[in-house]
Short mmCIF file of N, CA and C in Angstrom, two decimals:
data_model
loop_
_atom_site.label_atom_id
_atom_site.label_comp_id
_atom_site.label_asym_id
_atom_site.label_seq_id
_atom_site.Cartn_x
_atom_site.Cartn_y
_atom_site.Cartn_z
N MET A 1342 -61.48 -10.69 60.63
CA MET A 1342 -60.60 -11.06 61.71
C MET A 1342 -59.71 -12.24 61.35
N ARG A 1343 -59.46 -12.47 60.12
CA ARG A 1343 -58.57 -13.55 59.71
C ARG A 1343 -57.11 -13.24 60.04
N ALA A 1344 -56.75 -11.99 60.15
CA ALA A 1344 -55.37 -11.61 60.40
C ALA A 1344 -54.92 -12.03 61.79
N PHE A 1345 -55.82 -12.03 62.75
CA PHE A 1345 -55.44 -12.36 64.13
C PHE A 1345 -54.94 -13.79 64.27
N PRO A 1346 -55.63 -14.85 63.81
CA PRO A 1346 -55.09 -16.21 63.95
C PRO A 1346 -53.77 -16.40 63.20
N LEU A 1347 -53.64 -15.77 62.04
CA LEU A 1347 -52.41 -15.88 61.27
C LEU A 1347 -51.25 -15.21 62.01
N THR A 1348 -51.50 -14.06 62.61
CA THR A 1348 -50.48 -13.34 63.37
C THR A 1348 -50.06 -14.14 64.59
N VAL A 1349 -51.02 -14.72 65.30
CA VAL A 1349 -50.71 -15.52 66.49
C VAL A 1349 -49.89 -16.75 66.09
N THR A 1350 -50.25 -17.40 65.00
CA THR A 1350 -49.52 -18.57 64.52
C THR A 1350 -48.09 -18.19 64.15
N ALA A 1351 -47.89 -17.09 63.46
CA ALA A 1351 -46.56 -16.64 63.06
C ALA A 1351 -45.74 -16.27 64.30
N LEU A 1352 -46.36 -15.58 65.26
CA LEU A 1352 -45.67 -15.20 66.48
C LEU A 1352 -45.25 -16.44 67.27
N ALA A 1353 -46.12 -17.43 67.35
CA ALA A 1353 -45.80 -18.67 68.06
C ALA A 1353 -44.62 -19.38 67.40
N ALA A 1354 -44.59 -19.41 66.08
CA ALA A 1354 -43.50 -20.06 65.37
C ALA A 1354 -42.18 -19.34 65.63
N VAL A 1355 -42.19 -18.02 65.65
CA VAL A 1355 -40.98 -17.25 65.93
C VAL A 1355 -40.48 -17.54 67.35
N LEU A 1356 -41.40 -17.59 68.32
CA LEU A 1356 -41.01 -17.86 69.70
C LEU A 1356 -40.41 -19.26 69.86
N VAL A 1357 -40.99 -20.24 69.19
CA VAL A 1357 -40.46 -21.60 69.27
C VAL A 1357 -39.06 -21.66 68.67
N LEU A 1358 -38.87 -21.04 67.52
CA LEU A 1358 -37.55 -21.04 66.89
C LEU A 1358 -36.52 -20.27 67.71
N THR A 1359 -36.94 -19.16 68.32
CA THR A 1359 -36.03 -18.38 69.15
C THR A 1359 -35.62 -19.16 70.39
N ALA A 1360 -36.51 -19.92 70.96
CA ALA A 1360 -36.20 -20.70 72.16
C ALA A 1360 -35.15 -21.76 71.87
N CYS A 1361 -35.00 -22.19 70.64
CA CYS A 1361 -34.01 -23.20 70.28
C CYS A 1361 -32.62 -22.61 70.12
N ASP A 1362 -32.51 -21.29 70.02
CA ASP A 1362 -31.21 -20.66 69.79
C ASP A 1362 -30.68 -20.10 71.10
N ASN A 1363 -29.47 -20.45 71.45
CA ASN A 1363 -28.88 -19.93 72.68
C ASN A 1363 -27.99 -18.72 72.41
N GLY A 1364 -28.14 -18.13 71.27
CA GLY A 1364 -27.38 -16.92 70.94
C GLY A 1364 -26.08 -17.21 70.22
N GLY A 1365 -25.47 -18.34 70.45
CA GLY A 1365 -24.20 -18.64 69.80
C GLY A 1365 -24.26 -19.96 69.08
N GLY A 1366 -25.43 -20.48 68.90
CA GLY A 1366 -25.54 -21.80 68.30
C GLY A 1366 -25.34 -22.87 69.35
N ASP A 1367 -25.76 -24.07 69.08
CA ASP A 1367 -25.63 -25.16 70.02
C ASP A 1367 -24.24 -25.75 69.91
N LYS A 1368 -23.44 -25.63 70.96
CA LYS A 1368 -22.06 -26.11 70.93
C LYS A 1368 -21.99 -27.62 70.85
N ASN A 1369 -23.03 -28.32 71.24
CA ASN A 1369 -23.04 -29.78 71.18
C ASN A 1369 -23.69 -30.31 69.92
N LYS A 1370 -24.12 -29.44 69.05
CA LYS A 1370 -24.78 -29.86 67.82
C LYS A 1370 -23.85 -30.75 67.01
N GLY A 1371 -24.32 -31.91 66.66
CA GLY A 1371 -23.55 -32.83 65.84
C GLY A 1371 -22.52 -33.63 66.62
N LYS A 1372 -22.36 -33.38 67.91
CA LYS A 1372 -21.38 -34.11 68.70
C LYS A 1372 -22.04 -35.30 69.39
N ASP A 1373 -21.28 -36.36 69.51
CA ASP A 1373 -21.70 -37.53 70.26
C ASP A 1373 -21.35 -37.26 71.72
N ASN A 1374 -22.36 -37.16 72.57
CA ASN A 1374 -22.10 -36.82 73.97
C ASN A 1374 -21.70 -38.01 74.81
N ASN A 1375 -21.52 -39.18 74.21
CA ASN A 1375 -21.10 -40.36 74.95
C ASN A 1375 -19.58 -40.48 74.85
N ALA A 1376 -18.89 -39.59 75.55
CA ALA A 1376 -17.43 -39.56 75.50
C ALA A 1376 -16.85 -40.78 76.20
N CYS A 1377 -15.72 -41.28 75.71
CA CYS A 1377 -15.00 -42.38 76.34
C CYS A 1377 -14.30 -41.80 77.57
N ALA A 1378 -14.90 -41.96 78.72
CA ALA A 1378 -14.35 -41.33 79.91
C ALA A 1378 -14.83 -42.01 81.19
N ASP A 1379 -14.16 -41.66 82.28
CA ASP A 1379 -14.55 -41.97 83.65
C ASP A 1379 -15.22 -43.33 83.84
N GLY A 1380 -14.42 -44.35 83.98
CA GLY A 1380 -14.93 -45.66 84.34
C GLY A 1380 -15.32 -46.55 83.18
N GLY A 1381 -15.60 -45.99 82.03
CA GLY A 1381 -16.01 -46.80 80.89
C GLY A 1381 -14.85 -47.32 80.07
N VAL A 1382 -13.66 -46.79 80.32
CA VAL A 1382 -12.49 -47.18 79.56
C VAL A 1382 -11.31 -47.45 80.50
N SER A 1383 -10.37 -48.27 80.02
CA SER A 1383 -9.13 -48.45 80.77
C SER A 1383 -8.03 -47.73 80.01
N VAL A 1384 -7.13 -47.12 80.76
CA VAL A 1384 -6.00 -46.40 80.19
C VAL A 1384 -4.74 -47.05 80.71
N GLN A 1385 -3.81 -47.35 79.81
CA GLN A 1385 -2.55 -47.99 80.20
C GLN A 1385 -1.39 -47.35 79.45
N ILE A 1386 -0.27 -47.24 80.16
CA ILE A 1386 0.96 -46.76 79.52
C ILE A 1386 1.76 -47.99 79.14
N GLY A 1387 2.19 -48.02 77.88
CA GLY A 1387 2.94 -49.17 77.38
C GLY A 1387 4.44 -49.01 77.55
N ALA A 1388 5.17 -49.95 77.00
CA ALA A 1388 6.64 -49.92 77.05
C ALA A 1388 7.12 -48.73 76.23
N ALA A 1389 7.91 -47.88 76.87
CA ALA A 1389 8.37 -46.65 76.23
C ALA A 1389 9.65 -46.86 75.46
N SER A 1390 9.84 -46.00 74.49
CA SER A 1390 11.12 -45.88 73.80
C SER A 1390 11.83 -44.73 74.52
N LEU A 1391 12.68 -45.09 75.47
CA LEU A 1391 13.30 -44.11 76.36
C LEU A 1391 14.31 -43.21 75.66
N ALA A 1392 14.38 -41.99 76.14
CA ALA A 1392 15.44 -41.07 75.72
C ALA A 1392 16.60 -41.32 76.67
N PRO A 1393 17.70 -41.92 76.21
CA PRO A 1393 18.77 -42.33 77.12
C PRO A 1393 19.58 -41.19 77.73
N ALA A 1394 19.71 -40.08 77.04
CA ALA A 1394 20.55 -38.98 77.54
C ALA A 1394 19.88 -37.64 77.26
N ALA A 1395 20.31 -36.61 77.97
CA ALA A 1395 19.78 -35.26 77.77
C ALA A 1395 19.88 -34.88 76.30
N GLY A 1396 18.77 -34.33 75.78
CA GLY A 1396 18.71 -33.92 74.38
C GLY A 1396 18.14 -34.98 73.46
N ASP A 1397 18.06 -36.23 73.93
CA ASP A 1397 17.48 -37.31 73.12
C ASP A 1397 15.95 -37.28 73.23
N THR A 1398 15.30 -37.85 72.22
CA THR A 1398 13.84 -37.89 72.20
C THR A 1398 13.36 -39.29 72.56
N GLY A 1399 12.31 -39.34 73.37
CA GLY A 1399 11.68 -40.59 73.75
C GLY A 1399 10.19 -40.55 73.44
N GLU A 1400 9.59 -41.72 73.40
CA GLU A 1400 8.15 -41.81 73.13
C GLU A 1400 7.50 -42.76 74.13
N VAL A 1401 6.36 -42.32 74.65
CA VAL A 1401 5.60 -43.11 75.62
C VAL A 1401 4.22 -43.38 75.03
N PRO A 1402 3.94 -44.65 74.66
CA PRO A 1402 2.62 -44.97 74.10
C PRO A 1402 1.58 -45.13 75.20
N VAL A 1403 0.38 -44.64 74.93
CA VAL A 1403 -0.73 -44.76 75.86
C VAL A 1403 -1.89 -45.42 75.12
N SER A 1404 -2.45 -46.48 75.70
CA SER A 1404 -3.57 -47.16 75.04
C SER A 1404 -4.84 -47.00 75.87
N ILE A 1405 -5.94 -46.91 75.15
CA ILE A 1405 -7.27 -46.77 75.75
C ILE A 1405 -8.11 -47.91 75.22
N THR A 1406 -8.76 -48.66 76.10
CA THR A 1406 -9.64 -49.75 75.69
C THR A 1406 -11.02 -49.51 76.26
N ASN A 1407 -12.03 -49.54 75.40
CA ASN A 1407 -13.40 -49.34 75.84
C ASN A 1407 -13.89 -50.60 76.55
N GLN A 1408 -14.35 -50.44 77.77
CA GLN A 1408 -14.84 -51.55 78.58
C GLN A 1408 -16.37 -51.57 78.68
N SER A 1409 -17.03 -50.63 78.03
CA SER A 1409 -18.46 -50.44 78.26
C SER A 1409 -19.21 -50.24 76.95
N THR A 1410 -20.25 -49.43 77.00
CA THR A 1410 -21.06 -49.15 75.81
C THR A 1410 -20.26 -48.33 74.80
N PRO A 1411 -20.67 -48.33 73.53
CA PRO A 1411 -19.95 -47.57 72.52
C PRO A 1411 -19.75 -46.12 72.97
N CYS A 1412 -18.56 -45.60 72.66
CA CYS A 1412 -18.23 -44.23 73.07
C CYS A 1412 -17.37 -43.58 72.00
N THR A 1413 -17.10 -42.30 72.20
CA THR A 1413 -16.36 -41.52 71.20
C THR A 1413 -15.18 -40.79 71.84
N LEU A 1414 -14.04 -40.82 71.16
CA LEU A 1414 -12.89 -40.01 71.51
C LEU A 1414 -12.83 -38.89 70.49
N GLU A 1415 -12.85 -37.66 70.96
CA GLU A 1415 -12.80 -36.52 70.03
C GLU A 1415 -11.94 -35.43 70.64
N GLY A 1416 -10.98 -34.97 69.89
CA GLY A 1416 -10.06 -33.95 70.38
C GLY A 1416 -8.73 -34.58 70.75
N PHE A 1417 -8.07 -34.00 71.72
CA PHE A 1417 -6.79 -34.50 72.22
C PHE A 1417 -6.92 -34.78 73.71
N PRO A 1418 -6.14 -35.74 74.20
CA PRO A 1418 -6.12 -35.94 75.65
C PRO A 1418 -5.37 -34.78 76.30
N ARG A 1419 -5.70 -34.50 77.54
CA ARG A 1419 -4.91 -33.53 78.31
C ARG A 1419 -3.85 -34.33 79.06
N VAL A 1420 -2.61 -33.93 78.91
CA VAL A 1420 -1.49 -34.60 79.57
C VAL A 1420 -0.74 -33.56 80.39
N ASP A 1421 -0.63 -33.83 81.69
CA ASP A 1421 0.10 -32.95 82.60
C ASP A 1421 1.23 -33.73 83.23
N LEU A 1422 2.42 -33.16 83.20
CA LEU A 1422 3.58 -33.74 83.89
C LEU A 1422 3.72 -33.02 85.22
N ALA A 1423 3.95 -33.77 86.30
CA ALA A 1423 4.03 -33.16 87.61
C ALA A 1423 5.29 -33.59 88.36
N ALA A 1424 5.85 -32.63 89.09
CA ALA A 1424 7.01 -32.86 89.95
C ALA A 1424 6.73 -32.12 91.24
N GLY A 1425 6.21 -32.81 92.24
CA GLY A 1425 5.85 -32.15 93.48
C GLY A 1425 4.74 -31.15 93.23
N SER A 1426 4.94 -29.90 93.62
CA SER A 1426 3.92 -28.88 93.42
C SER A 1426 3.99 -28.24 92.02
N ALA A 1427 5.05 -28.52 91.28
CA ALA A 1427 5.20 -27.97 89.92
C ALA A 1427 4.55 -28.92 88.91
N SER A 1428 3.85 -28.35 87.95
CA SER A 1428 3.29 -29.17 86.88
C SER A 1428 3.26 -28.36 85.59
N ALA A 1429 3.16 -29.07 84.48
CA ALA A 1429 3.13 -28.43 83.17
C ALA A 1429 2.27 -29.26 82.23
N THR A 1430 1.50 -28.58 81.40
CA THR A 1430 0.64 -29.25 80.43
C THR A 1430 1.40 -29.44 79.13
N VAL A 1431 1.28 -30.64 78.58
CA VAL A 1431 1.93 -30.99 77.31
C VAL A 1431 1.01 -30.57 76.17
N SER A 1432 1.57 -29.90 75.17
CA SER A 1432 0.76 -29.42 74.05
C SER A 1432 0.59 -30.50 72.98
N ALA A 1433 -0.40 -30.27 72.12
CA ALA A 1433 -0.64 -31.18 71.00
C ALA A 1433 0.48 -31.04 69.98
N GLN A 1434 0.77 -32.12 69.27
CA GLN A 1434 1.79 -32.12 68.22
C GLN A 1434 1.47 -31.05 67.20
N GLN A 1435 2.48 -30.29 66.80
CA GLN A 1435 2.27 -29.24 65.81
C GLN A 1435 1.76 -29.85 64.51
N GLY A 1436 0.71 -29.29 63.98
CA GLY A 1436 0.14 -29.75 62.72
C GLY A 1436 -0.80 -30.94 62.85
N ALA A 1437 -0.90 -31.54 64.03
CA ALA A 1437 -1.79 -32.69 64.22
C ALA A 1437 -3.24 -32.21 64.21
N LYS A 1438 -4.07 -32.96 63.54
CA LYS A 1438 -5.50 -32.64 63.47
C LYS A 1438 -6.27 -33.71 64.23
N ALA A 1439 -7.05 -33.27 65.19
CA ALA A 1439 -7.84 -34.20 65.98
C ALA A 1439 -8.87 -34.88 65.09
N GLN A 1440 -9.08 -36.15 65.36
CA GLN A 1440 -10.10 -36.88 64.63
C GLN A 1440 -11.09 -37.47 65.63
N LYS A 1441 -12.23 -37.83 65.14
CA LYS A 1441 -13.28 -38.41 65.98
C LYS A 1441 -13.25 -39.92 65.78
N LEU A 1442 -13.02 -40.65 66.87
CA LEU A 1442 -13.00 -42.11 66.82
C LEU A 1442 -14.13 -42.67 67.64
N LYS A 1443 -14.88 -43.58 67.05
CA LYS A 1443 -15.93 -44.28 67.78
C LYS A 1443 -15.39 -45.65 68.17
N LEU A 1444 -15.53 -45.97 69.45
CA LEU A 1444 -15.05 -47.26 69.96
C LEU A 1444 -16.22 -48.10 70.47
N ALA A 1445 -16.36 -49.27 69.89
CA ALA A 1445 -17.34 -50.24 70.39
C ALA A 1445 -16.72 -50.92 71.63
N LYS A 1446 -17.52 -51.64 72.37
CA LYS A 1446 -17.00 -52.35 73.53
C LYS A 1446 -15.87 -53.27 73.08
N GLY A 1447 -14.72 -53.18 73.75
CA GLY A 1447 -13.55 -54.00 73.41
C GLY A 1447 -12.59 -53.35 72.43
N ASP A 1448 -13.01 -52.29 71.74
CA ASP A 1448 -12.13 -51.59 70.80
C ASP A 1448 -11.09 -50.77 71.55
N SER A 1449 -9.95 -50.53 70.88
CA SER A 1449 -8.87 -49.77 71.48
C SER A 1449 -8.39 -48.65 70.56
N ALA A 1450 -7.80 -47.65 71.19
CA ALA A 1450 -7.15 -46.55 70.49
C ALA A 1450 -5.87 -46.24 71.26
N SER A 1451 -5.01 -45.44 70.66
CA SER A 1451 -3.77 -45.07 71.34
C SER A 1451 -3.36 -43.66 70.96
N PHE A 1452 -2.47 -43.11 71.75
CA PHE A 1452 -1.80 -41.86 71.41
C PHE A 1452 -0.40 -41.94 72.00
N THR A 1453 0.46 -41.03 71.60
CA THR A 1453 1.86 -41.06 72.03
C THR A 1453 2.26 -39.74 72.66
N ILE A 1454 2.98 -39.84 73.77
CA ILE A 1454 3.61 -38.67 74.38
C ILE A 1454 5.08 -38.70 73.93
N SER A 1455 5.50 -37.71 73.17
CA SER A 1455 6.90 -37.59 72.75
C SER A 1455 7.54 -36.52 73.62
N TYR A 1456 8.77 -36.77 74.05
CA TYR A 1456 9.43 -35.82 74.94
C TYR A 1456 10.93 -35.76 74.65
N VAL A 1457 11.54 -34.66 75.02
CA VAL A 1457 12.98 -34.50 74.94
C VAL A 1457 13.49 -34.58 76.38
N ARG A 1458 14.44 -35.46 76.59
CA ARG A 1458 14.98 -35.63 77.94
C ARG A 1458 15.82 -34.41 78.31
N GLY A 1459 15.60 -33.93 79.54
CA GLY A 1459 16.34 -32.79 80.05
C GLY A 1459 17.51 -33.23 80.92
N LYS A 1460 18.31 -32.27 81.33
CA LYS A 1460 19.44 -32.53 82.23
C LYS A 1460 18.92 -32.55 83.66
N ALA A 1461 19.32 -33.54 84.41
CA ALA A 1461 18.95 -33.61 85.82
C ALA A 1461 19.51 -32.40 86.55
N GLY A 1462 18.68 -31.76 87.37
CA GLY A 1462 19.11 -30.60 88.14
C GLY A 1462 19.09 -29.28 87.40
N ASP A 1463 18.80 -29.29 86.10
CA ASP A 1463 18.75 -28.07 85.31
C ASP A 1463 17.43 -27.34 85.61
N LYS A 1464 17.51 -26.02 85.82
CA LYS A 1464 16.30 -25.23 86.11
C LYS A 1464 15.30 -25.25 84.95
N ALA A 1465 15.78 -25.48 83.75
CA ALA A 1465 14.91 -25.50 82.57
C ALA A 1465 14.31 -26.89 82.33
N SER A 1466 14.60 -27.85 83.19
CA SER A 1466 14.04 -29.20 83.06
C SER A 1466 13.02 -29.46 84.16
N LEU A 1467 11.98 -30.18 83.83
CA LEU A 1467 10.97 -30.57 84.81
C LEU A 1467 11.31 -31.98 85.29
N GLU A 1468 11.59 -32.13 86.55
CA GLU A 1468 11.92 -33.44 87.14
C GLU A 1468 10.61 -34.21 87.39
N ALA A 1469 9.91 -34.53 86.32
CA ALA A 1469 8.59 -35.15 86.41
C ALA A 1469 8.63 -36.47 87.18
N LYS A 1470 7.63 -36.66 88.03
CA LYS A 1470 7.48 -37.91 88.80
C LYS A 1470 6.18 -38.62 88.43
N THR A 1471 5.20 -37.84 87.95
CA THR A 1471 3.93 -38.43 87.53
C THR A 1471 3.45 -37.79 86.24
N VAL A 1472 2.59 -38.53 85.54
CA VAL A 1472 1.90 -38.01 84.36
C VAL A 1472 0.41 -38.20 84.61
N LYS A 1473 -0.35 -37.14 84.41
CA LYS A 1473 -1.80 -37.18 84.59
C LYS A 1473 -2.44 -37.09 83.21
N ILE A 1474 -3.32 -38.05 82.94
CA ILE A 1474 -3.97 -38.12 81.63
C ILE A 1474 -5.47 -37.95 81.82
N THR A 1475 -6.03 -36.98 81.10
CA THR A 1475 -7.47 -36.74 81.14
C THR A 1475 -7.99 -36.87 79.72
N LEU A 1476 -8.90 -37.82 79.49
CA LEU A 1476 -9.49 -37.99 78.17
C LEU A 1476 -10.54 -36.91 77.94
N PRO A 1477 -10.77 -36.54 76.67
CA PRO A 1477 -11.79 -35.52 76.37
C PRO A 1477 -13.14 -35.95 76.95
N GLY A 1478 -13.77 -35.06 77.68
CA GLY A 1478 -15.08 -35.35 78.27
C GLY A 1478 -15.00 -35.97 79.66
N ALA A 1479 -13.80 -36.35 80.10
CA ALA A 1479 -13.64 -36.96 81.42
C ALA A 1479 -13.61 -35.88 82.49
N LYS A 1480 -14.07 -36.23 83.67
CA LYS A 1480 -14.04 -35.31 84.80
C LYS A 1480 -12.81 -35.55 85.66
N GLU A 1481 -12.26 -36.75 85.59
CA GLU A 1481 -11.14 -37.14 86.43
C GLU A 1481 -9.91 -37.46 85.59
N ALA A 1482 -8.74 -37.08 86.11
CA ALA A 1482 -7.47 -37.45 85.49
C ALA A 1482 -7.04 -38.79 86.06
N GLN A 1483 -6.36 -39.57 85.26
CA GLN A 1483 -5.75 -40.81 85.74
C GLN A 1483 -4.26 -40.54 85.87
N THR A 1484 -3.68 -40.92 86.99
CA THR A 1484 -2.28 -40.62 87.28
C THR A 1484 -1.42 -41.88 87.19
N PHE A 1485 -0.27 -41.72 86.56
CA PHE A 1485 0.68 -42.82 86.37
C PHE A 1485 2.07 -42.33 86.76
N PRO A 1486 2.95 -43.23 87.19
CA PRO A 1486 4.32 -42.81 87.48
C PRO A 1486 5.05 -42.44 86.19
N TRP A 1487 5.91 -41.43 86.28
CA TRP A 1487 6.76 -41.04 85.16
C TRP A 1487 8.18 -41.46 85.53
N SER A 1488 8.69 -42.47 84.86
CA SER A 1488 10.02 -43.00 85.20
C SER A 1488 11.00 -42.85 84.02
N TYR A 1489 10.77 -41.83 83.21
CA TYR A 1489 11.54 -41.67 81.98
C TYR A 1489 12.55 -40.54 82.06
N GLY A 1490 12.80 -40.04 83.25
CA GLY A 1490 13.79 -38.98 83.45
C GLY A 1490 13.18 -37.60 83.35
N PRO A 1491 14.02 -36.57 83.59
CA PRO A 1491 13.53 -35.19 83.51
C PRO A 1491 13.16 -34.83 82.06
N VAL A 1492 12.21 -33.91 81.94
CA VAL A 1492 11.77 -33.46 80.62
C VAL A 1492 12.32 -32.06 80.39
N ALA A 1493 13.00 -31.89 79.27
CA ALA A 1493 13.57 -30.59 78.92
C ALA A 1493 12.45 -29.58 78.75
N GLY A 1494 12.74 -28.35 79.12
CA GLY A 1494 11.78 -27.27 78.93
C GLY A 1494 12.16 -26.44 77.72
N LYS A 1495 11.19 -25.74 77.21
CA LYS A 1495 11.44 -24.79 76.12
C LYS A 1495 11.71 -23.44 76.77
N GLY A 1496 12.90 -23.30 77.31
CA GLY A 1496 13.27 -22.07 78.01
C GLY A 1496 13.02 -22.12 79.50
N SER A 1497 12.00 -22.87 79.92
CA SER A 1497 11.72 -23.01 81.35
C SER A 1497 11.00 -24.34 81.59
N ALA A 1498 11.03 -24.80 82.84
CA ALA A 1498 10.46 -26.10 83.18
C ALA A 1498 8.95 -26.15 83.02
N ASP A 1499 8.27 -24.99 83.05
CA ASP A 1499 6.80 -25.00 82.93
C ASP A 1499 6.33 -25.06 81.48
N LYS A 1500 7.27 -25.12 80.53
CA LYS A 1500 6.94 -25.27 79.11
C LYS A 1500 7.69 -26.49 78.58
N PRO A 1501 7.18 -27.69 78.85
CA PRO A 1501 7.93 -28.90 78.50
C PRO A 1501 8.12 -29.07 77.00
N ASN A 1502 9.28 -29.57 76.64
CA ASN A 1502 9.58 -29.90 75.25
C ASN A 1502 9.02 -31.31 75.02
N ALA A 1503 7.70 -31.36 74.95
CA ALA A 1503 6.96 -32.62 74.81
C ALA A 1503 5.68 -32.34 74.04
N THR A 1504 5.17 -33.36 73.37
CA THR A 1504 3.92 -33.22 72.62
C THR A 1504 3.06 -34.47 72.78
N VAL A 1505 1.79 -34.30 72.47
CA VAL A 1505 0.82 -35.39 72.49
C VAL A 1505 0.30 -35.57 71.07
N SER A 1506 0.27 -36.81 70.59
CA SER A 1506 -0.26 -37.08 69.24
C SER A 1506 -1.78 -37.19 69.29
N THR A 1507 -2.36 -37.27 68.14
CA THR A 1507 -3.80 -37.49 68.03
C THR A 1507 -4.13 -38.95 68.33
N PHE A 1508 -5.37 -39.24 68.61
CA PHE A 1508 -5.81 -40.62 68.83
C PHE A 1508 -5.72 -41.42 67.53
N GLN A 1509 -5.28 -42.64 67.64
CA GLN A 1509 -5.22 -43.56 66.49
C GLN A 1509 -5.99 -44.82 66.85
N GLN A 1510 -6.76 -45.33 65.90
CA GLN A 1510 -7.48 -46.59 66.11
C GLN A 1510 -6.47 -47.73 66.15
N VAL A 1511 -6.65 -48.67 67.06
CA VAL A 1511 -5.79 -49.84 67.16
C VAL A 1511 -6.55 -51.03 66.58
N GLY A 1512 -5.86 -51.82 65.80
CA GLY A 1512 -6.51 -53.00 65.19
C GLY A 1512 -7.10 -52.68 63.85
N ASP A 1513 -8.16 -53.42 63.50
CA ASP A 1513 -8.79 -53.29 62.17
C ASP A 1513 -9.15 -51.87 61.93
#
């Protein structure tokens, strides 16, 4: 009867290993689940390089400062431009690769919203009044006024001619 304890041990090991697999692998494996989000960080929009006329490009810097325990920024921020009931999501810069930044308390990072100014009153321009920024892992968006003029659309106002850069470490 030596086969019975060995079979039970092997079966138990298979069950334990199977219980660890959710069928598609663990999506959080290797990720730091302490995202820089919701109350632990401050987000501020800095002085912009304005696009003075339709067709010109402007840049709006956004800084994030960790106010709490060490956290991680991974991926891209979600940026939505809104004009009344109309809104549009800004895409990531073409070719930009997201990096993982760890921020200790007091550390800062930044990203840039680049946009092409649209013509006021043009159907293909979004007359943005606010910008909503959601950091990766955050449940809440932070809303700021958009005072940089209309944003040109790529054929229509719901596809803004704007991009978001990757996070960059500020300082050392």
